[in-house]
Short mmCIF file of N, CA and C in Angstrom, two decimals:
data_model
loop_
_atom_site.label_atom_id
_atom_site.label_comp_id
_atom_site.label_asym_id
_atom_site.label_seq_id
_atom_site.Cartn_x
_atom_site.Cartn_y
_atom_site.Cartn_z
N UNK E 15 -63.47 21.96 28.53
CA UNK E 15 -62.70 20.91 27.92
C UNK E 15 -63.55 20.14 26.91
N UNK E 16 -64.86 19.91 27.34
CA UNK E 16 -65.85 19.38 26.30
C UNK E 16 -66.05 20.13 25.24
N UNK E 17 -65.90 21.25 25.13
CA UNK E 17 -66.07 22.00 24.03
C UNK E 17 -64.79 21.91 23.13
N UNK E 18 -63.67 21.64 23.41
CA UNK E 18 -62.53 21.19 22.65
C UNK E 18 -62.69 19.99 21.72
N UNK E 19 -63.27 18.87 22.77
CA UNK E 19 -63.57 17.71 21.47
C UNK E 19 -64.80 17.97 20.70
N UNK E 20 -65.41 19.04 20.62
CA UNK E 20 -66.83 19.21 20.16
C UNK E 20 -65.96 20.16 18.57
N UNK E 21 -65.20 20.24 19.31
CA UNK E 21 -64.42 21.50 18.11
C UNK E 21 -63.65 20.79 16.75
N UNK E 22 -64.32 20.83 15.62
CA UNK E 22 -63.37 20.44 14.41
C UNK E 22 -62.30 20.91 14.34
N UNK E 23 -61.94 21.81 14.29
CA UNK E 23 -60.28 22.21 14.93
C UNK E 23 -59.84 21.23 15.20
N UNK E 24 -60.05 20.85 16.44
CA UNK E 24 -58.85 20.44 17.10
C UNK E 24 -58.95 19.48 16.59
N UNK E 25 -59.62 18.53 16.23
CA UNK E 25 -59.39 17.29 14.99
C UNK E 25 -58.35 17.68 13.88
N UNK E 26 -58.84 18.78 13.55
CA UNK E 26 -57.52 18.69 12.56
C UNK E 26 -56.03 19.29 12.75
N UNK E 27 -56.11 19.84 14.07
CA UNK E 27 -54.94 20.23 14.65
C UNK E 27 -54.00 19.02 15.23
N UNK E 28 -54.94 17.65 15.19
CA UNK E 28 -54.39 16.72 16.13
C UNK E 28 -53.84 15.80 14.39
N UNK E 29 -54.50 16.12 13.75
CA UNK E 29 -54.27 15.51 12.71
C UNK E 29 -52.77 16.01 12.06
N UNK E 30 -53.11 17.27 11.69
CA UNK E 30 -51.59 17.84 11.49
C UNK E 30 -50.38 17.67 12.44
N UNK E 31 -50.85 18.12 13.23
CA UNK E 31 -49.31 17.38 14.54
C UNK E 31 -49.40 16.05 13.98
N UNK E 32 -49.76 14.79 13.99
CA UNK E 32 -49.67 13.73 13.84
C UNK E 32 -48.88 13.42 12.44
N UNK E 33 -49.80 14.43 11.24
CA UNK E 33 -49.30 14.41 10.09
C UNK E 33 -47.80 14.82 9.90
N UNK E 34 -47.29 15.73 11.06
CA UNK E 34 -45.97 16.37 10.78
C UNK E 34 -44.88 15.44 11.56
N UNK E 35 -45.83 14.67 12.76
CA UNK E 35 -44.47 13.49 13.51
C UNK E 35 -43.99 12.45 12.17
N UNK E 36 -44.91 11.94 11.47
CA UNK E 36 -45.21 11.02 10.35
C UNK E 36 -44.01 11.70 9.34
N UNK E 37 -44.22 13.24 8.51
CA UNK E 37 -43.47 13.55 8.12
C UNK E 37 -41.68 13.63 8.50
N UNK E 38 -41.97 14.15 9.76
CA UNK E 38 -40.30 14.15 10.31
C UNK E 38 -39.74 12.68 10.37
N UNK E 39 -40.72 12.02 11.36
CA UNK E 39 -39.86 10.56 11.25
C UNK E 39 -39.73 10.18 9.60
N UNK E 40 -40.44 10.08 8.53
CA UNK E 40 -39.84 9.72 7.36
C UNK E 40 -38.88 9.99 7.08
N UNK E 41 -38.62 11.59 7.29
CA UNK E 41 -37.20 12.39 6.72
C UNK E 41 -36.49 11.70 7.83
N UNK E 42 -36.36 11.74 8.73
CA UNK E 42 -35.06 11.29 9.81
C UNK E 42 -34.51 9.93 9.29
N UNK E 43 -35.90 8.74 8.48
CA UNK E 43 -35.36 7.66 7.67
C UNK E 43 -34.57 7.54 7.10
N UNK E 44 -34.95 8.52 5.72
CA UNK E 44 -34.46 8.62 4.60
C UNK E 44 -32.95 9.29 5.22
N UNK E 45 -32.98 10.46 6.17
CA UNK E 45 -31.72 10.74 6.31
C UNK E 45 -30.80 9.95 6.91
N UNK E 46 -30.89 8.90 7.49
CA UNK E 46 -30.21 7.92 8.10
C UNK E 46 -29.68 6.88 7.04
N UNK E 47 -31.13 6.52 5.82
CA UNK E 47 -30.24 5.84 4.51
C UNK E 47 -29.78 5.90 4.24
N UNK E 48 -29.32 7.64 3.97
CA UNK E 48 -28.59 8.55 2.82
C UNK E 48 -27.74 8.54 3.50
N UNK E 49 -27.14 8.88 4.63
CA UNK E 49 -26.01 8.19 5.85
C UNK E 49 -25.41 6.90 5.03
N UNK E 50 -25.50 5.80 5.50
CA UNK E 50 -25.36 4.62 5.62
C UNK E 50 -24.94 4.22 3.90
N UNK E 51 -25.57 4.89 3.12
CA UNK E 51 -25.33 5.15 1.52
C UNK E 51 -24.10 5.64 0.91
N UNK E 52 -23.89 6.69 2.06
CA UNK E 52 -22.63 7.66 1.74
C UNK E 52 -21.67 7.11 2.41
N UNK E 53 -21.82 6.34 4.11
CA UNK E 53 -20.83 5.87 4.69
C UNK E 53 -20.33 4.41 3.57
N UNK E 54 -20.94 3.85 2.77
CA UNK E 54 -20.60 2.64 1.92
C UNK E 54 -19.70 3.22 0.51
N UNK E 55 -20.46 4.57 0.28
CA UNK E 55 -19.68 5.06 -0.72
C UNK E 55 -18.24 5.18 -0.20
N UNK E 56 -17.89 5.88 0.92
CA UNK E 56 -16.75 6.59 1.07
C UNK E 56 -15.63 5.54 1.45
N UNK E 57 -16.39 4.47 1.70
CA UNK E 57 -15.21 2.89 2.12
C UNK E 57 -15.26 2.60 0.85
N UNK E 58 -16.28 2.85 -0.65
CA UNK E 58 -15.22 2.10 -1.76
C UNK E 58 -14.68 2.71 -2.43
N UNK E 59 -14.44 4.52 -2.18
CA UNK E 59 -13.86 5.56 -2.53
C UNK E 59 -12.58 5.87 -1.65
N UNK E 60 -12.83 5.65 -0.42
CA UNK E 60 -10.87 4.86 0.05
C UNK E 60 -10.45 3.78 -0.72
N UNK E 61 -10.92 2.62 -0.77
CA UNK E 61 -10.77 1.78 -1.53
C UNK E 61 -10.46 1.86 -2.80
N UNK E 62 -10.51 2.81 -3.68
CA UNK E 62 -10.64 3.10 -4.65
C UNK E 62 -9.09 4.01 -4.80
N UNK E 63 -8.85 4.97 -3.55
CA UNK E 63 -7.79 5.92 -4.07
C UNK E 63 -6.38 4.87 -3.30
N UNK E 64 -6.87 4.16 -2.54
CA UNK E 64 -5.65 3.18 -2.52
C UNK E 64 -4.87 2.73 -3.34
N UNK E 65 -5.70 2.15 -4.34
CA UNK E 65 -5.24 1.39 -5.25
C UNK E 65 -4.86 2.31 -5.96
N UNK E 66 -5.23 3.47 -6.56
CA UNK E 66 -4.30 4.25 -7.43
C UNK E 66 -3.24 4.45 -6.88
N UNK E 67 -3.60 4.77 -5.70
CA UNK E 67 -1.78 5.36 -5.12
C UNK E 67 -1.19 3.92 -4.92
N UNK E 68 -1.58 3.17 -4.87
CA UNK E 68 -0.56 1.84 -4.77
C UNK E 68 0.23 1.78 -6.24
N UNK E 69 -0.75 2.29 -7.55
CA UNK E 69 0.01 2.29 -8.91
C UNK E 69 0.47 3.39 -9.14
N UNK E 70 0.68 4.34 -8.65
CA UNK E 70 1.93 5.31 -8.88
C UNK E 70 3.08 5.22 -8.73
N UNK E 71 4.21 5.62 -9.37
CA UNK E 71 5.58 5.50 -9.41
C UNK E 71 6.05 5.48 -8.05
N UNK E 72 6.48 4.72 -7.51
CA UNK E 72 7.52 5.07 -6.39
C UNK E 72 8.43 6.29 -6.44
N UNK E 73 8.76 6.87 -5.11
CA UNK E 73 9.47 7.55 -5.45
C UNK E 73 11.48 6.97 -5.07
N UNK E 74 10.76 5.54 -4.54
CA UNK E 74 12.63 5.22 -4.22
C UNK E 74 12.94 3.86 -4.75
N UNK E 75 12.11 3.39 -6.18
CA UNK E 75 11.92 2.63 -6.75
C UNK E 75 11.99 3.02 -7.99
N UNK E 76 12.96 2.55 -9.01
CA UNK E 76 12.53 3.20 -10.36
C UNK E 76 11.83 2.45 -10.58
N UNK E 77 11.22 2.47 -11.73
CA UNK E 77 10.27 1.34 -12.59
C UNK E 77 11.14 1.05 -13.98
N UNK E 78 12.22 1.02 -13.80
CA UNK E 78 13.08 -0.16 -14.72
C UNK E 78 13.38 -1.15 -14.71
N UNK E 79 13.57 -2.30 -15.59
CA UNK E 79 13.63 -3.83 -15.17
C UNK E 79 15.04 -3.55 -15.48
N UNK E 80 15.57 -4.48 -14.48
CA UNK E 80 14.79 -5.07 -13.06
C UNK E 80 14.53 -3.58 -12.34
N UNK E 81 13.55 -3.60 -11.27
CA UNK E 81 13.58 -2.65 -10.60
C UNK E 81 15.06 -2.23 -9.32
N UNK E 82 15.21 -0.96 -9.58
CA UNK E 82 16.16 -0.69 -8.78
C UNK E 82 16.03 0.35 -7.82
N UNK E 83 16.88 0.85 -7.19
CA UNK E 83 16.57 1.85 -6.11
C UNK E 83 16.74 3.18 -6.46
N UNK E 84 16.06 4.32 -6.51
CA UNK E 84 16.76 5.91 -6.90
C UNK E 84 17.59 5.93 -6.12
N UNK E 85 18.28 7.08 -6.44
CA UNK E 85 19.06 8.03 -5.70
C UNK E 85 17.98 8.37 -3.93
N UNK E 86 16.82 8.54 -3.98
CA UNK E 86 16.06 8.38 -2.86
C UNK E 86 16.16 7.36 -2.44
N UNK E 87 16.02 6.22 -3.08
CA UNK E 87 16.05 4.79 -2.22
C UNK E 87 17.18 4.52 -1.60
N UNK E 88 18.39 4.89 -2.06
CA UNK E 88 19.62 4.91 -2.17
C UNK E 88 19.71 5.49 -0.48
N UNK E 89 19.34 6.77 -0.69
CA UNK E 89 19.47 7.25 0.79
C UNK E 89 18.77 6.65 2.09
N UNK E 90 17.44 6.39 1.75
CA UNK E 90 16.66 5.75 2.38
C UNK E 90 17.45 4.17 3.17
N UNK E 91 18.02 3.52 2.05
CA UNK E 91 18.43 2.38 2.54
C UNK E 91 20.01 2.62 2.97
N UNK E 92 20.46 3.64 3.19
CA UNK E 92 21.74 3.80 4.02
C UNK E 92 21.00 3.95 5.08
N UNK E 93 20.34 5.07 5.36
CA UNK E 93 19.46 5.67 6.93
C UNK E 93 19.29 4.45 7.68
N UNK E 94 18.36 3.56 6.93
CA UNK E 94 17.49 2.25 7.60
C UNK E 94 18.67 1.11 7.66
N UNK E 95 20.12 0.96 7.27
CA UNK E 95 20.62 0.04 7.29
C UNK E 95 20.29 -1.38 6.55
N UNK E 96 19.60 -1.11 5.38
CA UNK E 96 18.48 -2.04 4.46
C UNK E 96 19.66 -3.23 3.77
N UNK E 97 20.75 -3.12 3.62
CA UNK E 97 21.62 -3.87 3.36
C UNK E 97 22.14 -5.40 4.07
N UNK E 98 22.67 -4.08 5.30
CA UNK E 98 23.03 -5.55 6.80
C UNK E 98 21.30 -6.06 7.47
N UNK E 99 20.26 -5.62 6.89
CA UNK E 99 19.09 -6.15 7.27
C UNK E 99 19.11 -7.21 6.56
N UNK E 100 18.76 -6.98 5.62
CA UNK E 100 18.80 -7.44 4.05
C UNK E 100 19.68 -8.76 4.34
N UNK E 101 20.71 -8.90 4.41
CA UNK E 101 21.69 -10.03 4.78
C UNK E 101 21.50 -10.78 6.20
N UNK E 102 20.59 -10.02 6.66
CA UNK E 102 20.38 -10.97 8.33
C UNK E 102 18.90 -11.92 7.43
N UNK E 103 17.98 -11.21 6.91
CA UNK E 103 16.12 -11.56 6.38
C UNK E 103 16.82 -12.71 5.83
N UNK E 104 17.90 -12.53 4.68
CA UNK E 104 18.24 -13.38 3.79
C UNK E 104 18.37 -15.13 4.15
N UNK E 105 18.64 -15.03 5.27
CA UNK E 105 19.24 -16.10 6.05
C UNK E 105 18.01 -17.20 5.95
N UNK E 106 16.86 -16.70 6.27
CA UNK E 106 15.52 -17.10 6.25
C UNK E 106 14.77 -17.63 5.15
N UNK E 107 14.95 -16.84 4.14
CA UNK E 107 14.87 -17.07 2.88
C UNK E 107 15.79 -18.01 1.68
N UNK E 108 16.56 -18.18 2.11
CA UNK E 108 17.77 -18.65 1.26
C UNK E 108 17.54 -19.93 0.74
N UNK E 109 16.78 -20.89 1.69
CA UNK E 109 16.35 -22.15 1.37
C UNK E 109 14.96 -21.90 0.40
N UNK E 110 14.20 -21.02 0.14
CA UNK E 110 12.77 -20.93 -0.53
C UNK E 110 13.41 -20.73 -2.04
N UNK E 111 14.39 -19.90 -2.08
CA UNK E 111 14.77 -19.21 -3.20
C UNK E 111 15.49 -20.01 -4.26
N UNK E 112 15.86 -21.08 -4.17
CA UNK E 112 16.80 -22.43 -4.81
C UNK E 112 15.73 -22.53 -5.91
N UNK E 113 16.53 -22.41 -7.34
CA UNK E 113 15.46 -22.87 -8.74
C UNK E 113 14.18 -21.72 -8.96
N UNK E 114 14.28 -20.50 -8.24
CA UNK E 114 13.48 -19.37 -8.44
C UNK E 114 13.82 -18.54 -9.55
N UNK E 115 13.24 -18.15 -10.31
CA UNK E 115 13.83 -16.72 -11.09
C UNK E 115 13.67 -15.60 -10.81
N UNK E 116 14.56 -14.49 -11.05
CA UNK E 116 14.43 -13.34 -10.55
C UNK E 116 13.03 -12.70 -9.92
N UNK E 117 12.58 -13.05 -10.96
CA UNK E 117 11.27 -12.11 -10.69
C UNK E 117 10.13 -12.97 -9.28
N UNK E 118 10.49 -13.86 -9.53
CA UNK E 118 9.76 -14.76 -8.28
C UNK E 118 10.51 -14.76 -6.96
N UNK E 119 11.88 -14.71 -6.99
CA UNK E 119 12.54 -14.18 -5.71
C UNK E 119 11.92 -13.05 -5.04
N UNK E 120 11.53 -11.75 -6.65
CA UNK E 120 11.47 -10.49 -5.63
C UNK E 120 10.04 -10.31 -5.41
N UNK E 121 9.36 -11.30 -6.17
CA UNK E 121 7.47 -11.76 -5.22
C UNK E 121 8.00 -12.20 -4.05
N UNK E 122 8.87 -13.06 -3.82
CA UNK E 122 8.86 -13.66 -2.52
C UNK E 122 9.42 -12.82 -1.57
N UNK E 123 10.76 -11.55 -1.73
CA UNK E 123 10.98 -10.90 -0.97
C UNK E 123 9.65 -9.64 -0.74
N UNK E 124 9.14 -9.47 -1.31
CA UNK E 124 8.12 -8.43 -1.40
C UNK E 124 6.85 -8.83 -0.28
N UNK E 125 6.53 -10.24 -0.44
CA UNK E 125 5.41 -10.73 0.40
C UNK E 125 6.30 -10.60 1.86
N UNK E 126 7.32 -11.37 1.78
CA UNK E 126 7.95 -11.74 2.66
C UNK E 126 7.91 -10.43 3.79
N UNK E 127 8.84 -9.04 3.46
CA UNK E 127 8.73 -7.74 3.83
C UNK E 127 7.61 -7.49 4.65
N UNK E 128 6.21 -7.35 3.57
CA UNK E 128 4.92 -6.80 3.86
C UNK E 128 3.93 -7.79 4.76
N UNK E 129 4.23 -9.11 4.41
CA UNK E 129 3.26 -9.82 5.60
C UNK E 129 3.98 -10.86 6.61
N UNK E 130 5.82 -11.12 7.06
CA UNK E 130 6.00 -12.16 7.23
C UNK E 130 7.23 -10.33 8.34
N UNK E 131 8.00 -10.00 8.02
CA UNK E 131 8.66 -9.43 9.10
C UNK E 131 8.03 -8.26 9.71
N UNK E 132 8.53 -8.70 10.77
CA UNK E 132 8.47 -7.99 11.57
C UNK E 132 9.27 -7.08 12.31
N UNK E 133 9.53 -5.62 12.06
CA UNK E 133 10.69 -5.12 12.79
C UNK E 133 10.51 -5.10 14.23
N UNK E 134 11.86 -4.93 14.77
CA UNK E 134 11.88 -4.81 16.00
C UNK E 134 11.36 -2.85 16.54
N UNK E 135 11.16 -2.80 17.98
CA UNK E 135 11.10 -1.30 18.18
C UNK E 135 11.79 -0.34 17.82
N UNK E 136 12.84 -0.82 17.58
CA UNK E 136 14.29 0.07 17.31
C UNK E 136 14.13 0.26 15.88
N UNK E 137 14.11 -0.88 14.81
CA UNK E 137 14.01 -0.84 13.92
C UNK E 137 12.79 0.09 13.45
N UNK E 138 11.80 -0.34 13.95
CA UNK E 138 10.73 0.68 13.86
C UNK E 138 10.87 2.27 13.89
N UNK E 139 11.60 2.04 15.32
CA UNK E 139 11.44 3.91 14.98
C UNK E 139 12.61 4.42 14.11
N UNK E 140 13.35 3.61 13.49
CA UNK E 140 14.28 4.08 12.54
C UNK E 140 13.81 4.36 11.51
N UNK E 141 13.12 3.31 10.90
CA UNK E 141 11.94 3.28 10.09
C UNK E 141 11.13 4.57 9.87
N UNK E 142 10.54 4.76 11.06
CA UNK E 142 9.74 5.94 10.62
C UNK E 142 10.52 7.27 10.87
N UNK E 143 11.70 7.09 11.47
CA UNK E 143 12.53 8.71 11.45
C UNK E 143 12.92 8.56 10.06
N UNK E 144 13.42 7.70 9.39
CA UNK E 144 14.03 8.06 7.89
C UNK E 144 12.76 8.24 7.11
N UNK E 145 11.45 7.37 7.20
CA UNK E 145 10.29 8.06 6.24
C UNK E 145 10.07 9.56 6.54
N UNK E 146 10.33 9.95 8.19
CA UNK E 146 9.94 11.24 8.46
C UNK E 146 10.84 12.10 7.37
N UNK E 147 12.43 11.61 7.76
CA UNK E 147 13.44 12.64 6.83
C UNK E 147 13.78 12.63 5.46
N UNK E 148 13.20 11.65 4.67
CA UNK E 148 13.34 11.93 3.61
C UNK E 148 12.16 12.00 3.03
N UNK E 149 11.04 12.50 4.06
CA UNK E 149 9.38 12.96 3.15
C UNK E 149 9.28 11.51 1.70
N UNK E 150 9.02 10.14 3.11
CA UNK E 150 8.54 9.07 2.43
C UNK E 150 7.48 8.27 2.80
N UNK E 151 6.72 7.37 2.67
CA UNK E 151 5.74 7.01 3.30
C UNK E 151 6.58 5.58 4.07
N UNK E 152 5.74 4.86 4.94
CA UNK E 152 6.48 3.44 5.56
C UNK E 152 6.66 1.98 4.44
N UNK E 153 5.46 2.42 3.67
CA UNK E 153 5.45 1.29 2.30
C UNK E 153 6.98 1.64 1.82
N UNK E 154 7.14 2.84 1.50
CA UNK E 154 8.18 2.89 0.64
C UNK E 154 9.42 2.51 1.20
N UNK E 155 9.61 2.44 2.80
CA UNK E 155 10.82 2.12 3.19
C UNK E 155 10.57 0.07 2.86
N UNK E 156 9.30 -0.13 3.39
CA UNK E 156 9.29 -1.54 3.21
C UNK E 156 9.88 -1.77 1.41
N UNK E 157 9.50 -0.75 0.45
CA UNK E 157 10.02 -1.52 -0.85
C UNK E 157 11.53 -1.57 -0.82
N UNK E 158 11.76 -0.59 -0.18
CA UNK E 158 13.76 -0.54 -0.39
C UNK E 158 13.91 -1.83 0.53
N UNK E 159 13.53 -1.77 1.23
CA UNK E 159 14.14 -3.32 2.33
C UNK E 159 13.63 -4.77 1.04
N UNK E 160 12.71 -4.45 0.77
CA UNK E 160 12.24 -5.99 -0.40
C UNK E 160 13.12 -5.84 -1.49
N UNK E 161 13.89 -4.90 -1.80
CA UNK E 161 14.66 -4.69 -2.85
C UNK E 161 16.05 -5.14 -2.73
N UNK E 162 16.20 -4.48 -1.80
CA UNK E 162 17.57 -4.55 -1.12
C UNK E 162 17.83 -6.30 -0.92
N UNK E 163 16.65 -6.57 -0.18
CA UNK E 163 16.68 -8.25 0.04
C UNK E 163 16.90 -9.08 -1.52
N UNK E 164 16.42 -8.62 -2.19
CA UNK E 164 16.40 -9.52 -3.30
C UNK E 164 17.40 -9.68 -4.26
N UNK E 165 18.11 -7.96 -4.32
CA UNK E 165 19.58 -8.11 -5.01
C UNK E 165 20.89 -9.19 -3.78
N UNK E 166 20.12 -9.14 -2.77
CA UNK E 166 21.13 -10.21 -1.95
C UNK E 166 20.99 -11.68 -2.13
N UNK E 167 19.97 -11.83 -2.22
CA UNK E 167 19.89 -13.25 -2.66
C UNK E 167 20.04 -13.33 -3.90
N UNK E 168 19.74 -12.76 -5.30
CA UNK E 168 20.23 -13.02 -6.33
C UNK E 168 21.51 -13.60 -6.19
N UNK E 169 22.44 -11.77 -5.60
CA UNK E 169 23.95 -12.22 -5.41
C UNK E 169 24.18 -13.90 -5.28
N UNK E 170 23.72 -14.38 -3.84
CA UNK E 170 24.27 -15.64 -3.00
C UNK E 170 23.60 -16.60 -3.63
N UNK E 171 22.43 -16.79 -5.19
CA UNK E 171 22.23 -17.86 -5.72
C UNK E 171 22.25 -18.05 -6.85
N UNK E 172 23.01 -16.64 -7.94
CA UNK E 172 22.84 -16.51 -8.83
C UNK E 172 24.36 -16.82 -9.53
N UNK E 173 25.00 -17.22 -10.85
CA UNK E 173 26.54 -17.10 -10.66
C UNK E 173 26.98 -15.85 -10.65
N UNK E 174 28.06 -16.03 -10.59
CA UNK E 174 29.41 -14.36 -11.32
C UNK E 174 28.21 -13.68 -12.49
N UNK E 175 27.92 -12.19 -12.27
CA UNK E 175 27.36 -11.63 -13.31
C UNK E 175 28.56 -11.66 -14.56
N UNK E 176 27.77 -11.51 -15.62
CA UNK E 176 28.54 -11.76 -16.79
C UNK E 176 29.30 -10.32 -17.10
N UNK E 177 30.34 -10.15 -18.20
CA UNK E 177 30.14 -8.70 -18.53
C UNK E 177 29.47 -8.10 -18.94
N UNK E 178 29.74 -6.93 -19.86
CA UNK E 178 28.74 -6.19 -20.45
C UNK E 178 28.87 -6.93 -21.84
N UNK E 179 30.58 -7.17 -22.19
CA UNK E 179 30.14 -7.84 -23.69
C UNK E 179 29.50 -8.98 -23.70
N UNK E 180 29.75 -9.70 -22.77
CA UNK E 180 29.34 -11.29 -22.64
C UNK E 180 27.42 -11.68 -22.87
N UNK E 181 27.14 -10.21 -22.73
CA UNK E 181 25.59 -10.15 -22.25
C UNK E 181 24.88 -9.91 -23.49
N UNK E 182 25.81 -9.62 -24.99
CA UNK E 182 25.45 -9.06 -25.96
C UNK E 182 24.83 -9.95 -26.94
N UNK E 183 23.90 -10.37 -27.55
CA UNK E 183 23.78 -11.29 -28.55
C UNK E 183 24.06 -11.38 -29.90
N UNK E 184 25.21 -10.74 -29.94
CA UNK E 184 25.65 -10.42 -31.27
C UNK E 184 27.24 -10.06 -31.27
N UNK E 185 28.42 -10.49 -31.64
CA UNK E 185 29.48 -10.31 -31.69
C UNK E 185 29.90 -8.82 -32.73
N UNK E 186 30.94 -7.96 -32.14
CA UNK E 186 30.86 -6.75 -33.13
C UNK E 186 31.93 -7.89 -34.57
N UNK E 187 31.67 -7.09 -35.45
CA UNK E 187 32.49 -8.01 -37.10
C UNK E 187 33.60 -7.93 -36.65
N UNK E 188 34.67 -8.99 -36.92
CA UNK E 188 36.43 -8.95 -36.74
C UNK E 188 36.84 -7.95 -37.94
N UNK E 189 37.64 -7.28 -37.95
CA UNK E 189 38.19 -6.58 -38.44
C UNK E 189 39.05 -7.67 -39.49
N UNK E 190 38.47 -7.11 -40.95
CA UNK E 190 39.12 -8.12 -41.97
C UNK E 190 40.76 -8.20 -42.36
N UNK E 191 40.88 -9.17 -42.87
CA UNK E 191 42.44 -8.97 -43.05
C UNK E 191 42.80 -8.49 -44.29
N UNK E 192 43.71 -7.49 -44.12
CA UNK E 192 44.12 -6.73 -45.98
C UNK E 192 44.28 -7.91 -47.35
#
């Protein structure tokens, strides 16, 4: 055994093992950074594809002013009963909405929807059987219900819509006299 510590060898055999724990633990560092680097990337790269998909077209929403419902929304809000909902939410709302304009009603039905109701269980799983059947996501049923809500309160605070001529800013010429 004395002849082992007498041995330069093993000095440098003890050195290299030592040199290679030194090496691995660095890399195990660095690989744990590069972890923790990538786990930060990939939360602002969800973050990131959220928000695009939050700005893509609806698919049961046109993007015409005012916004209205497709032919998808259309179905969607028969399935979910978004109407007689729509007229129960309203009840709640009706006092906020006095001296609002359109477009601030349907901020207020929109918040209202996404952070203030709450469906019931029933409602819920209706909810998600009609997102199931008409291949929609749950946001999108929440926009038909904020939609739906908001052409109801228009209705109940807005007057008699006008006609179509009434809406025109320009009278067609009277037909002159011979």
């Amino acid at each position: 055994m004395q002849e082992l510590f007498n041995d330069p060898r093993a000095y440098l055999a003890v050195l290299a093992i030592g040199g290679l724990i030194f090496a691995v633990g660095r890399w195990v560092g660095a690989v744990n950074s590069d972890r923790e680097s990538l786990k930060d990337l990939m939360a602002e790269v969800r973050k990131d594809i959220k928000e695009i998909l939050s700005r893509l077209p609806s698919n049961v929403v046109a993007n015409d002013s005012p916004l209205r419902l497709t032919k998808l929304g259309r179905q969607a809000s028969a399935a979910i009963g978004a109407r007689a909902l729509a007229r129960d939410l309203a009840q709640e709302l009706l006092s906020q909405v006095a001296g609002k304009r359109p477009h601030e009603i349907f901020r207020l039905c929109t918040a209202y929807v996404d952070d203030t109701f709450e469906p019931t269980p029933d409602q819920s799983e209706q909810f998600d059987a009609a997102a199931y059947e008409l291949g929609i996501s749950r946001s999108e049923v929440r926009q038909v219900i904020a939609v739906e809500l908001r052409d109801h309160l228009l209705a109940r605070v807005s007057p008699a819509p006008r006609s179509e001529t009434e809406d025109l800013d320009y009278a067609a010429p009277a037909p002159s006299a011979p």
